[in-house]
RNA sequence: GGUCCGAUGGCCGAGUGGCUAGGCACGGGACUGCAAAUCCCCCAACGCCGGUUCGAUUCCGGCUCGGACCUCCA
């Protein structure tokens, strides 16, 4: 399967050619751990989770690295405000992040480096940059010299002149040039710091990503991912730091950026204060994590996505339909490789998850038709050939495709009947009583029992002579 | 102000130089004792103005509106 990705470097969709086809290397910018993850933070995690699953399906070996930034002035500020020690803040927030992302079924990356473990590498990178003439030390700071790197601005499509013209901050006195950015900065006694050739200090502009990606993936790797808002200055600076320190051309060959999550048409961000945490969503019920994951995947990753509760509930209803199919008895079967590949094919075209989901629905319809009856003429018109599966075959294909999307991981019975499960026996007894009434053609009694169950929030489904139930 | 991205039916959302996805909602039907579940059918769209073309929702230009970035940001 030939993959294609939109590459921010070239601003077009490029065929993906790994540096080493036997080992694909992916780096994604992870969280700064000072607060709970909000919905916007979850988007890149889920998007690149699908990307990494796809890569693993296509290539024999994939290394996916995603950092934890646990040294940052936002963390320092939070510690000052709350009085909580920095280490406690970062440890707790990291654990919360892991739990929240697991609830979205995002697999852990292969490597999850922490900035505090890479201070020597960052210092070393600063030294290399200075010795190569790309950085200078001034008043305890180390600054990157933008003028030393003619390609600066190529990722974000800006010329250095434009960048200076648009600069809206005052130029610090220790900068030789207004566009220069801080790689290392001094720490006072109250601020965390490490010894360095320039005195006690701490990392500046996300040099940790450059140091860690080089250490783990090498000076040049395949894909660098993150949110669209990171292109400038974050990734532009990373690229400059890494290329100049390592004397390489690109750092990463493909730069992949996800669009922003919006709420009421505006970016969800901590600085705007309009954010909802992942935990807020998860609190809506056991279904909410998967519903939110589906919500993220039903829009193409590069588009803006406007969050709403109505959309989340629509996703829940759609998952109900999938789990209704999965809960039905069907023989074990092997997935039909041709149909699975047909459904997954859109993912190779710049991760077109909405189209893959449309095909997943078609596979669901085929299973329903095989199981419950009906016609699938409309589906057959779309599929590569009119596949008429035996019961269980399309179901197996659905699960295979869902694995790459990271969906449908719940137990179907648990999804449908979970929650307050202590009344399950009572419900089963009522269903048996109703069935007896139906056999006796005592419709009034059968409907009375069904009415009682409806009042309890239980929905009956009499499919194929078998009565199953779910919570409505 | 500069750079970039987007605008598709009631809502969400793919895609394509002609054959015009999919979902939700609405309406109709099949099935069912009645429902539910399931299946089928129907519905309706490409922001505005020009240009290129036999033909434009798709390509080009302009405009309007929305969003992102311009040294905190996923």
Short mmCIF file of C-alpha atoms (C1' of nucleotides) in Angstrom, two decimals:
data_model
loop_
_atom_site.label_atom_id
_atom_site.label_comp_id
_atom_site.label_asym_id
_atom_site.label_seq_id
_atom_site.Cartn_x
_atom_site.Cartn_y
_atom_site.Cartn_z
CA UNK A 1 0.00 0.00 0.00
CA UNK A 2 1.53 3.28 -1.11
CA UNK A 3 0.88 5.97 1.48
CA UNK A 4 0.49 9.66 0.74
CA UNK A 5 0.59 12.49 3.26
CA UNK A 6 0.15 16.19 3.04
CA UNK A 7 3.56 17.62 3.83
CA UNK A 8 3.75 21.09 5.35
CA UNK A 9 7.27 21.43 3.95
CA UNK A 10 6.11 21.15 0.35
CA UNK A 11 2.51 22.28 0.95
CA UNK A 12 1.15 19.45 -1.11
CA UNK A 13 0.30 15.79 -0.86
CA UNK A 14 3.45 13.71 -1.32
CA UNK A 15 3.97 9.99 -1.77
CA UNK A 16 5.51 8.64 1.42
CA UNK A 17 8.94 7.08 0.99
CA UNK A 18 10.62 6.11 4.25
CA UNK A 19 14.34 6.71 4.70
CA UNK A 20 14.60 3.08 5.79
CA UNK A 21 11.64 0.95 4.61
CA UNK A 22 12.50 -1.56 7.30
CA UNK A 23 12.18 1.00 10.05
CA UNK A 24 9.83 3.98 9.90
CA UNK A 25 10.45 6.70 12.47
CA UNK A 26 7.77 9.09 13.73
CA UNK A 27 8.02 11.94 16.21
CA UNK A 28 5.02 13.81 17.60
CA UNK A 29 5.05 16.77 19.94
CA UNK A 30 3.54 15.71 23.23
CA UNK A 31 2.09 17.67 26.12
CA UNK A 32 3.61 20.16 28.49
CA UNK A 33 2.47 18.65 31.75
CA UNK A 34 1.03 21.42 33.88
CA UNK A 35 -2.71 20.82 33.53
CA UNK A 36 -5.31 18.29 32.41
CA UNK A 37 -5.45 17.61 28.69
CA UNK A 38 -8.22 19.48 26.89
CA UNK A 39 -10.11 18.29 23.83
CA UNK A 40 -7.75 20.12 21.51
CA UNK A 41 -4.76 18.32 23.02
CA UNK A 42 -6.46 15.01 22.28
CA UNK A 43 -6.77 15.59 18.55
CA UNK A 44 -3.11 15.07 17.59
CA UNK A 45 -2.86 12.13 19.97
CA UNK A 46 -5.74 10.33 18.25
CA UNK A 47 -4.75 11.40 14.74
CA UNK A 48 -1.19 10.20 15.10
CA UNK A 49 -2.35 7.10 16.91
CA UNK A 50 -4.23 6.16 13.72
CA UNK A 51 -1.23 7.14 11.63
CA UNK A 52 1.07 4.95 13.69
CA UNK A 53 -1.37 2.03 13.50
CA UNK A 54 -1.49 2.45 9.73
CA UNK A 55 2.29 2.59 9.47
CA UNK A 56 2.58 -0.58 11.54
CA UNK A 57 0.20 -2.33 9.18
CA UNK A 58 2.24 -1.33 6.15
CA UNK A 59 5.82 -1.43 7.43
CA UNK A 60 7.65 -4.10 9.40
CA UNK A 61 8.99 -1.81 12.10
CA UNK A 62 7.87 1.57 13.37
CA UNK A 63 9.30 3.67 16.17
CA UNK A 64 6.86 6.25 17.44
CA UNK A 65 8.29 8.79 19.87
CA UNK A 66 6.23 11.38 21.71
CA UNK A 67 7.74 13.59 24.34
CA UNK A 68 6.61 14.76 27.74
CA UNK A 69 7.74 18.31 28.34
CA UNK A 70 8.23 18.49 32.08
CA UNK A 71 10.38 21.58 32.24
CA UNK A 72 8.66 24.76 31.17
CA UNK A 73 7.86 28.18 32.52
CA UNK A 74 4.15 27.38 32.53
CA UNK A 75 4.90 24.57 34.98
CA UNK A 76 7.03 26.91 37.09
CA UNK A 77 4.22 29.45 37.13
CA UNK A 78 1.71 26.81 38.17
CA UNK A 79 3.96 25.73 41.03
CA UNK A 80 4.32 29.31 42.24
CA UNK A 81 0.55 29.84 42.18
CA UNK A 82 -0.43 26.60 43.87
CA UNK A 83 2.55 25.94 46.12
CA UNK A 84 2.64 22.36 44.84
CA UNK A 85 6.17 21.12 44.10
CA UNK A 86 7.06 20.99 40.42
CA UNK A 87 7.80 17.29 40.52
CA UNK A 88 4.38 16.58 41.98
CA UNK A 89 2.65 18.65 39.32
CA UNK A 90 4.44 16.98 36.44
CA UNK A 91 4.06 13.45 37.84
CA UNK A 92 0.35 13.87 38.48
CA UNK A 93 -0.34 15.57 35.15
CA UNK A 94 1.63 12.95 33.26
CA UNK A 95 -0.37 10.17 34.92
CA UNK A 96 -3.63 11.98 34.15
CA UNK A 97 -2.56 12.40 30.54
CA UNK A 98 -1.76 8.71 30.22
CA UNK A 99 -5.10 7.73 31.72
CA UNK A 100 -7.07 10.10 29.52
CA UNK A 101 -5.37 9.04 26.32
CA UNK A 102 -5.83 5.38 27.22
CA UNK A 103 -9.55 6.11 27.63
CA UNK A 104 -9.48 7.30 24.01
CA UNK A 105 -7.82 4.00 23.06
CA UNK A 106 -4.65 5.78 21.98
CA UNK A 107 -1.79 3.31 22.24
CA UNK A 108 1.28 4.50 24.14
CA UNK A 109 4.13 5.57 21.89
CA UNK A 110 7.15 3.30 21.72
CA UNK A 111 9.31 5.90 23.41
CA UNK A 112 8.14 8.70 25.65
CA UNK A 113 11.14 10.81 26.57
CA UNK A 114 10.97 13.47 29.25
CA UNK A 115 12.72 16.76 28.83
CA UNK A 116 14.32 16.63 32.27
CA UNK A 117 16.14 13.46 31.26
CA UNK A 118 17.73 15.16 28.27
CA UNK A 119 19.30 18.26 29.77
CA UNK A 120 22.87 17.16 28.90
CA UNK A 121 21.87 16.52 25.29
CA UNK A 122 20.27 19.95 25.11
CA UNK A 123 23.38 21.60 26.51
CA UNK A 124 25.45 19.63 24.03
CA UNK A 125 23.26 20.77 21.18
CA UNK A 126 23.67 24.39 22.26
CA UNK A 127 27.44 23.93 22.29
CA UNK A 128 27.42 22.43 18.83
CA UNK A 129 25.31 25.29 17.53
CA UNK A 130 27.68 27.84 19.03
CA UNK A 131 30.75 26.10 17.63
CA UNK A 132 29.16 25.99 14.20
CA UNK A 133 28.34 29.67 14.34
CA UNK A 134 24.58 29.22 14.54
CA UNK A 135 24.19 30.37 18.11
CA UNK A 136 25.81 32.71 20.59
CA UNK A 137 25.93 33.17 24.33
CA UNK A 138 24.88 36.51 25.77
CA UNK A 139 24.14 37.48 29.39
CA UNK A 140 23.61 33.89 30.47
CA UNK A 141 21.40 33.13 27.47
CA UNK A 142 22.14 31.06 24.43
CA UNK A 143 20.39 32.37 21.34
CA UNK A 144 19.91 30.89 17.92
CA UNK A 145 21.13 33.19 15.20
CA UNK A 146 18.36 33.20 12.63
CA UNK A 147 20.56 35.03 10.15
CA UNK A 148 22.94 32.06 10.07
CA UNK A 149 20.30 29.79 8.55
CA UNK A 150 19.07 31.03 5.17
CA UNK A 151 16.31 28.41 5.09
CA UNK A 152 14.72 29.81 8.24
CA UNK A 153 11.04 30.32 7.51
CA UNK A 154 10.78 27.64 4.85
CA UNK A 155 8.45 25.43 6.85
CA UNK A 156 6.01 28.17 7.78
CA UNK A 157 6.33 29.93 4.45
CA UNK A 158 7.65 33.15 5.86
CA UNK A 159 10.68 35.17 4.98
CA UNK A 160 12.85 36.40 7.83
CA UNK A 161 11.91 39.95 6.86
CA UNK A 162 8.24 39.23 7.28
CA UNK A 163 8.90 37.62 10.60
CA UNK A 164 10.64 40.70 11.88
CA UNK A 165 8.03 43.01 10.45
CA UNK A 166 5.31 41.07 12.23
CA UNK A 167 7.08 40.66 15.53
CA UNK A 168 4.84 41.99 18.23
CA UNK A 169 7.12 41.67 21.19
CA UNK A 170 9.85 44.00 22.25
CA UNK A 171 13.30 42.90 21.23
CA UNK A 172 15.22 41.76 24.26
CA UNK A 173 18.54 43.54 24.79
CA UNK A 174 20.56 40.31 24.68
CA UNK A 175 19.41 39.52 21.14
CA UNK A 176 21.79 40.34 18.33
CA UNK A 177 18.93 40.18 15.92
CA UNK A 178 15.23 40.62 16.57
CA UNK A 179 14.35 37.20 15.12
CA UNK A 180 16.81 35.27 17.26
CA UNK A 181 15.25 32.91 19.74
CA UNK A 182 16.32 31.54 23.09
CA UNK A 183 17.82 28.06 23.34
CA UNK A 184 18.94 28.34 26.95
CA UNK A 185 18.12 30.91 29.59
CA UNK A 186 19.37 31.68 33.07
CA UNK A 187 17.46 30.60 36.18
CA UNK A 188 17.28 32.52 39.41
CA UNK A 189 17.48 30.79 42.77
CA UNK A 190 13.73 30.09 42.91
CA UNK A 191 13.55 28.64 39.40
CA UNK A 192 14.59 25.13 38.42
CA UNK A 193 17.95 25.10 36.72
CA UNK A 194 20.90 23.02 35.72
CA UNK A 195 24.57 23.82 35.57
CA UNK A 196 25.82 24.70 32.14
CA UNK A 197 28.77 26.45 30.49
CA UNK A 198 26.65 29.65 30.64
CA UNK A 199 25.78 29.36 34.30
CA UNK A 200 22.79 27.84 36.01
CA UNK A 201 19.87 27.81 33.60
CA UNK A 202 17.10 25.95 31.85
CA UNK A 203 16.01 25.11 28.30
CA UNK A 204 14.51 27.78 26.13
CA UNK A 205 12.55 27.30 22.97
CA UNK A 206 11.58 23.63 22.88
CA UNK A 207 15.09 22.55 22.20
CA UNK A 208 14.10 19.36 23.99
CA UNK A 209 12.27 18.15 20.88
CA UNK A 210 15.41 18.61 18.80
CA UNK A 211 17.63 16.91 21.37
CA UNK A 212 15.28 14.01 22.04
CA UNK A 213 14.32 13.27 18.45
CA UNK A 214 17.98 13.22 17.48
CA UNK A 215 18.86 10.91 20.34
CA UNK A 216 15.99 8.49 19.74
CA UNK A 217 15.32 8.65 16.02
CA UNK A 218 18.52 10.07 14.61
CA UNK A 219 19.32 13.43 13.02
CA UNK A 220 16.97 12.71 10.13
CA UNK A 221 13.76 10.76 10.43
CA UNK A 222 10.55 10.25 8.49
CA UNK A 223 7.56 12.06 9.97
CA UNK A 224 7.25 14.90 12.44
CA UNK A 225 3.73 15.58 13.65
CA UNK A 226 1.87 18.06 15.77
CA UNK A 227 -0.85 20.67 15.81
CA UNK A 228 -1.07 23.21 13.03
CA UNK A 229 -0.47 26.02 15.49
CA UNK A 230 2.99 24.64 16.19
CA UNK A 231 4.29 25.28 12.68
CA UNK A 232 5.51 28.69 13.71
CA UNK A 233 7.50 29.29 15.70
CA UNK A 234 7.78 25.94 17.46
CA UNK A 235 8.53 23.66 14.51
CA UNK A 236 10.30 26.29 12.48
CA UNK A 237 12.70 26.70 15.39
CA UNK A 238 13.08 22.98 15.95
CA UNK A 239 13.92 22.47 12.32
CA UNK A 240 16.50 25.26 12.41
CA UNK A 241 18.09 23.98 15.60
CA UNK A 242 18.31 20.40 14.43
CA UNK A 243 19.48 21.06 10.89
CA UNK A 244 22.16 23.48 12.04
CA UNK A 245 23.35 21.33 14.93
CA UNK A 246 23.50 18.16 12.83
CA UNK A 247 24.38 19.69 9.48
CA UNK A 248 21.37 18.06 7.87
CA UNK A 249 18.91 19.31 5.30
CA UNK A 250 15.45 18.54 6.64
CA UNK A 251 15.33 17.01 10.15
CA UNK A 252 12.12 15.19 9.12
CA UNK A 253 11.09 14.49 5.54
CA UNK A 254 7.37 14.80 6.18
CA UNK A 255 5.83 17.38 8.48
CA UNK A 256 2.25 16.50 9.23
CA UNK A 257 -0.01 18.93 11.06
CA UNK A 258 -3.53 18.45 12.33
CA UNK A 259 -6.16 21.19 12.21
CA UNK A 260 -7.52 22.93 15.26
CA UNK A 261 -10.42 21.83 17.40
CA UNK A 262 -12.91 24.65 17.70
CA UNK A 263 -15.68 25.40 20.13
CA UNK A 264 -18.25 27.92 18.97
CA UNK A 265 -16.04 28.59 15.96
CA UNK A 266 -12.98 29.53 17.95
CA UNK A 267 -9.87 27.56 18.75
CA UNK A 268 -10.10 25.62 21.97
CA UNK A 269 -7.07 26.70 23.93
CA UNK A 270 -5.91 27.22 27.43
CA UNK A 271 -5.03 30.83 26.79
CA UNK A 272 -8.57 31.59 25.61
CA UNK A 273 -10.02 29.72 28.57
CA UNK A 274 -12.71 28.16 26.38
CA UNK A 275 -11.56 24.62 26.87
CA UNK A 276 -13.22 21.42 27.97
CA UNK A 277 -10.95 18.74 29.38
CA UNK A 278 -10.92 15.18 28.13
CA UNK A 279 -11.91 14.27 31.65
CA UNK A 280 -15.05 16.41 31.36
CA UNK A 281 -16.05 14.34 28.34
CA UNK A 282 -15.18 11.02 29.92
CA UNK A 283 -17.42 11.90 32.83
CA UNK A 284 -20.46 11.71 30.57
CA UNK A 285 -20.37 7.94 30.61
CA UNK A 286 -18.48 4.81 29.74
CA UNK A 287 -19.32 5.43 26.08
CA UNK A 288 -17.86 8.93 25.93
CA UNK A 289 -14.22 8.07 25.23
CA UNK A 290 -15.00 6.08 22.13
CA UNK A 291 -17.68 8.53 21.00
CA UNK A 292 -15.15 11.35 21.22
CA UNK A 293 -12.58 9.32 19.32
CA UNK A 294 -15.14 8.76 16.56
CA UNK A 295 -15.97 12.45 16.62
CA UNK A 296 -12.30 13.21 15.98
CA UNK A 297 -11.99 10.69 13.17
CA UNK A 298 -15.15 11.53 11.26
CA UNK A 299 -13.59 14.83 10.19
CA UNK A 300 -10.42 14.84 8.13
CA UNK A 301 -7.47 15.57 10.40
CA UNK A 302 -6.39 18.72 8.55
CA UNK A 303 -9.78 20.43 8.75
CA UNK A 304 -10.97 22.51 11.63
CA UNK A 305 -13.41 20.58 13.79
CA UNK A 306 -16.14 22.35 15.69
CA UNK A 307 -16.93 20.46 18.88
CA UNK A 308 -20.49 20.16 20.14
CA UNK A 309 -22.38 17.93 22.54
CA UNK A 310 -24.91 17.16 19.81
CA UNK A 311 -22.12 15.82 17.59
CA UNK A 312 -20.76 13.72 20.46
CA UNK A 313 -24.18 12.17 21.02
CA UNK A 314 -24.58 11.49 17.32
CA UNK A 315 -21.33 9.56 17.47
CA UNK A 316 -22.61 7.62 20.46
CA UNK A 317 -25.74 6.65 18.50
CA UNK A 318 -23.62 5.51 15.58
CA UNK A 319 -21.50 3.34 17.87
CA UNK A 320 -24.73 1.88 19.27
CA UNK A 321 -25.51 0.66 15.76
CA UNK A 322 -22.10 -0.95 15.41
CA UNK A 323 -22.33 -2.65 18.78
CA UNK A 324 -25.86 -3.88 17.97
CA UNK A 325 -24.35 -5.71 15.03
CA UNK A 326 -21.38 -6.97 17.04
CA UNK A 327 -23.61 -8.20 19.86
CA UNK A 328 -25.48 -10.50 17.50
CA UNK A 329 -24.43 -14.13 17.44
CA UNK A 330 -22.38 -14.95 14.37
CA UNK A 331 -19.91 -17.69 13.51
CA UNK A 332 -16.23 -16.94 13.78
CA UNK A 333 -14.78 -16.05 10.40
CA UNK A 334 -11.60 -14.77 8.88
CA UNK A 335 -11.69 -11.21 7.60
CA UNK A 336 -11.95 -10.88 3.83
CA UNK A 337 -8.63 -9.29 2.97
CA UNK A 338 -9.86 -7.64 -0.23
CA UNK A 339 -12.74 -5.93 1.54
CA UNK A 340 -10.58 -4.94 4.49
CA UNK A 341 -8.08 -3.33 2.17
CA UNK A 342 -10.88 -1.59 0.30
CA UNK A 343 -12.07 -0.03 3.55
CA UNK A 344 -8.55 0.90 4.67
CA UNK A 345 -7.47 2.26 1.30
CA UNK A 346 -8.59 5.85 2.05
CA UNK A 347 -6.24 5.97 5.04
CA UNK A 348 -3.34 5.75 2.63
CA UNK A 349 -4.59 8.89 0.94
CA UNK A 350 -3.56 11.43 3.56
CA UNK A 351 -5.37 9.60 6.33
CA UNK A 352 -8.89 10.03 4.94
CA UNK A 353 -10.66 8.67 8.00
CA UNK A 354 -14.14 9.97 7.00
CA UNK A 355 -14.10 7.91 3.82
CA UNK A 356 -12.74 4.87 5.64
CA UNK A 357 -15.59 5.22 8.14
CA UNK A 358 -18.12 5.35 5.30
CA UNK A 359 -16.72 2.06 4.04
CA UNK A 360 -16.75 0.61 7.53
CA UNK A 361 -20.48 1.37 7.64
CA UNK A 362 -20.92 -0.48 4.37
CA UNK A 363 -19.25 -3.53 5.88
CA UNK A 364 -21.62 -3.25 8.82
CA UNK A 365 -24.58 -3.17 6.46
CA UNK A 366 -23.29 -6.30 4.72
CA UNK A 367 -23.13 -8.11 8.04
CA UNK A 368 -26.62 -6.95 8.97
CA UNK A 369 -27.97 -8.17 5.67
CA UNK A 370 -26.21 -11.51 6.07
CA UNK A 371 -27.60 -11.83 9.58
CA UNK A 372 -30.99 -10.20 9.61
CA UNK A 373 -31.92 -10.20 5.93
CA UNK A 374 -32.59 -7.54 3.38
CA UNK A 375 -30.86 -6.26 0.30
CA UNK A 376 -27.49 -4.60 0.01
CA UNK A 377 -27.84 -3.41 -3.56
CA UNK A 378 -26.73 0.11 -2.78
CA UNK A 379 -23.64 -1.17 -0.98
CA UNK A 380 -22.79 -3.55 -3.79
CA UNK A 381 -22.85 -0.64 -6.19
CA UNK A 382 -20.01 0.97 -4.21
CA UNK A 383 -17.84 -2.01 -3.36
CA UNK A 384 -15.21 -3.36 -5.77
CA UNK A 385 -17.39 -6.40 -6.40
CA UNK A 386 -20.77 -7.54 -5.04
CA UNK A 387 -19.57 -9.36 -1.97
CA UNK A 388 -22.27 -11.52 -0.35
CA UNK A 389 -20.69 -12.66 2.90
CA UNK A 390 -21.82 -15.47 5.15
CA UNK A 391 -22.89 -14.38 8.65
CA UNK A 392 -19.76 -13.43 10.61
CA UNK A 393 -17.56 -12.70 7.61
CA UNK A 394 -18.32 -9.00 7.27
CA UNK A 395 -18.28 -8.72 11.05
CA UNK A 396 -14.70 -9.99 11.03
CA UNK A 397 -13.84 -7.42 8.38
CA UNK A 398 -15.41 -4.64 10.45
CA UNK A 399 -13.28 -5.58 13.45
CA UNK A 400 -10.13 -5.75 11.35
CA UNK A 401 -10.69 -2.28 9.91
CA UNK A 402 -11.73 -0.91 13.29
CA UNK A 403 -8.42 -2.09 14.73
CA UNK A 404 -6.54 0.33 12.49
CA UNK A 405 -8.91 3.15 13.36
CA UNK A 406 -8.74 2.22 17.03
CA UNK A 407 -12.51 1.87 17.30
CA UNK A 408 -14.94 -0.80 18.59
CA UNK A 409 -12.68 -2.05 21.36
CA UNK A 410 -15.45 -2.42 23.93
CA UNK A 411 -17.19 -5.68 24.68
CA UNK A 412 -20.53 -5.40 22.81
CA UNK A 413 -22.57 -6.72 25.74
CA UNK A 414 -20.83 -4.36 28.13
CA UNK A 415 -21.41 -1.42 25.76
CA UNK A 416 -25.12 -2.18 25.44
CA UNK A 417 -25.95 -3.42 28.90
CA UNK A 418 -23.20 -1.99 31.08
CA UNK A 419 -23.63 0.57 33.81
CA UNK A 420 -25.88 -0.45 36.69
CA UNK A 421 -25.70 -4.15 35.93
CA UNK A 422 -27.19 -5.40 39.20
CA UNK A 423 -30.67 -5.59 37.66
CA UNK A 424 -29.64 -7.83 34.75
CA UNK A 425 -31.22 -10.94 36.27
CA UNK A 426 -34.48 -9.08 36.81
CA UNK A 427 -34.46 -7.94 33.19
CA UNK A 428 -33.77 -11.44 31.92
CA UNK A 429 -36.64 -12.77 34.03
CA UNK A 430 -39.01 -10.14 32.65
CA UNK A 431 -37.97 -11.01 29.12
CA UNK A 432 -38.66 -14.70 29.78
CA UNK A 433 -42.09 -13.86 31.18
CA UNK A 434 -42.86 -11.72 28.16
CA UNK A 435 -41.72 -14.50 25.85
CA UNK A 436 -44.14 -16.90 27.58
CA UNK A 437 -46.95 -14.38 27.11
CA UNK A 438 -46.04 -14.02 23.45
CA UNK A 439 -46.14 -17.77 22.92
CA UNK A 440 -49.63 -17.74 24.45
CA UNK A 441 -50.48 -14.82 22.17
CA UNK A 442 -51.30 -12.78 25.26
CA UNK A 443 -50.20 -9.54 23.58
CA UNK A 444 -51.57 -7.29 26.32
CA UNK A 445 -49.40 -8.97 28.93
CA UNK A 446 -46.36 -9.04 26.63
CA UNK A 447 -46.71 -5.32 25.94
CA UNK A 448 -47.25 -4.56 29.61
CA UNK A 449 -43.94 -6.24 30.47
CA UNK A 450 -42.18 -4.45 27.64
CA UNK A 451 -43.65 -1.18 28.92
CA UNK A 452 -42.20 -1.84 32.37
CA UNK A 453 -38.79 -2.47 30.89
CA UNK A 454 -39.04 0.66 28.76
CA UNK A 455 -39.73 2.62 31.93
CA UNK A 456 -36.49 1.17 33.31
CA UNK A 457 -34.65 2.45 30.26
CA UNK A 458 -34.36 -0.99 28.70
CA UNK A 459 -34.97 -1.42 24.97
CA UNK A 460 -35.93 -4.85 23.61
CA UNK A 461 -34.91 -6.13 20.19
CA UNK A 462 -36.71 -9.22 18.89
CA UNK A 463 -34.30 -9.94 16.07
CA UNK A 464 -34.65 -13.29 14.33
CA UNK A 465 -36.87 -14.79 17.04
CA UNK A 466 -34.29 -13.99 19.71
CA UNK A 467 -34.92 -11.19 22.17
CA UNK A 468 -31.93 -9.12 23.22
CA UNK A 469 -31.86 -5.95 25.24
CA UNK A 470 -29.86 -2.79 25.72
CA UNK A 471 -30.04 0.32 27.79
CA UNK A 472 -31.54 3.16 25.79
"C1'" G B 1 -1.24 45.04 8.49
"C1'" G B 2 1.48 40.29 6.67
"C1'" U B 3 1.28 34.83 5.66
"C1'" C B 4 -1.76 30.61 5.07
"C1'" C B 5 -6.25 27.63 5.08
"C1'" G B 6 -11.35 27.02 4.34
"C1'" A B 7 -16.79 27.90 2.47
"C1'" U B 8 -20.63 21.34 -0.21
"C1'" G B 9 -28.14 19.87 1.00
"C1'" G B 10 -32.00 21.15 7.61
"C1'" C B 11 -27.18 19.48 10.34
"C1'" C B 12 -22.37 16.78 9.98
"C1'" G B 13 -19.02 15.45 6.19
"C1'" A B 14 -15.91 12.96 1.74
"C1'" G B 15 -14.94 13.67 -3.25
"C1'" U B 16 -14.77 14.69 -8.49
"C1'" G B 17 -13.41 18.58 -15.33
"C1'" G B 18 -19.02 15.01 -17.48
"C1'" C B 19 -21.12 9.22 -14.46
"C1'" U B 20 -22.81 14.16 -8.70
"C1'" A B 21 -19.93 9.48 -1.28
"C1'" G B 22 -21.61 8.46 3.51
"C1'" G B 23 -23.99 9.64 8.28
"C1'" C B 24 -27.82 12.20 11.25
"C1'" A B 25 -32.70 14.42 10.92
"C1'" C B 26 -37.42 14.37 7.88
"C1'" G B 27 -40.86 11.44 4.79
"C1'" G B 28 -42.45 6.65 2.57
"C1'" G B 29 -42.08 1.28 2.38
"C1'" A B 30 -40.57 -4.05 3.68
"C1'" C B 31 -40.24 -7.10 8.00
"C1'" U B 32 -42.93 -7.53 12.94
"C1'" G B 33 -48.97 -9.61 16.70
"C1'" C B 34 -47.55 -4.28 17.68
"C1'" A B 35 -42.88 -2.22 18.43
"C1'" A B 36 -37.58 -2.29 18.49
"C1'" A B 37 -33.54 -3.87 15.56
"C1'" U B 38 -32.55 -4.44 10.34
"C1'" C B 39 -33.09 -3.46 5.11
"C1'" C B 40 -34.92 -0.51 0.91
"C1'" C B 41 -36.63 4.04 -1.29
"C1'" C B 42 -37.09 9.37 -1.15
"C1'" C B 43 -35.25 14.22 -0.08
"C1'" A B 44 -31.83 18.00 -1.01
"C1'" A B 45 -25.67 21.01 -2.13
"C1'" C B 46 -21.47 22.66 -4.08
"C1'" G B 47 -20.54 31.19 -0.85
"C1'" C B 48 -20.76 35.50 -4.79
"C1'" C B 49 -18.90 37.58 -9.62
"C1'" G B 50 -16.00 36.78 -13.80
"C1'" G B 51 -12.54 33.65 -16.87
"C1'" U B 52 -10.68 28.92 -19.27
"C1'" U B 53 -13.58 24.76 -21.43
"C1'" C B 54 -18.07 21.46 -25.67
"C1'" G B 55 -18.98 21.11 -20.36
"C1'" A B 56 -16.81 23.95 -13.82
"C1'" U B 57 -19.06 22.20 -7.42
"C1'" U B 58 -13.99 20.69 -9.19
"C1'" C B 59 -9.05 24.64 -12.71
"C1'" C B 60 -7.71 30.27 -12.75
"C1'" G B 61 -8.66 35.46 -11.03
"C1'" G B 62 -11.40 38.86 -8.01
"C1'" C B 63 -14.86 39.58 -3.97
"C1'" U B 64 -17.46 38.37 0.61
"C1'" C B 65 -17.46 35.66 5.00
"C1'" G B 66 -15.04 32.39 8.59
"C1'" G B 67 -10.67 30.31 10.85
"C1'" A B 68 -5.28 29.63 12.02
"C1'" C B 69 -0.42 31.75 12.55
"C1'" C B 70 2.74 36.38 13.07
"C1'" U B 71 7.95 34.27 19.40
"C1'" C B 72 2.54 30.94 25.56
"C1'" C B 73 -0.53 27.32 22.50
"C1'" A B 74 -2.22 20.46 20.00
#
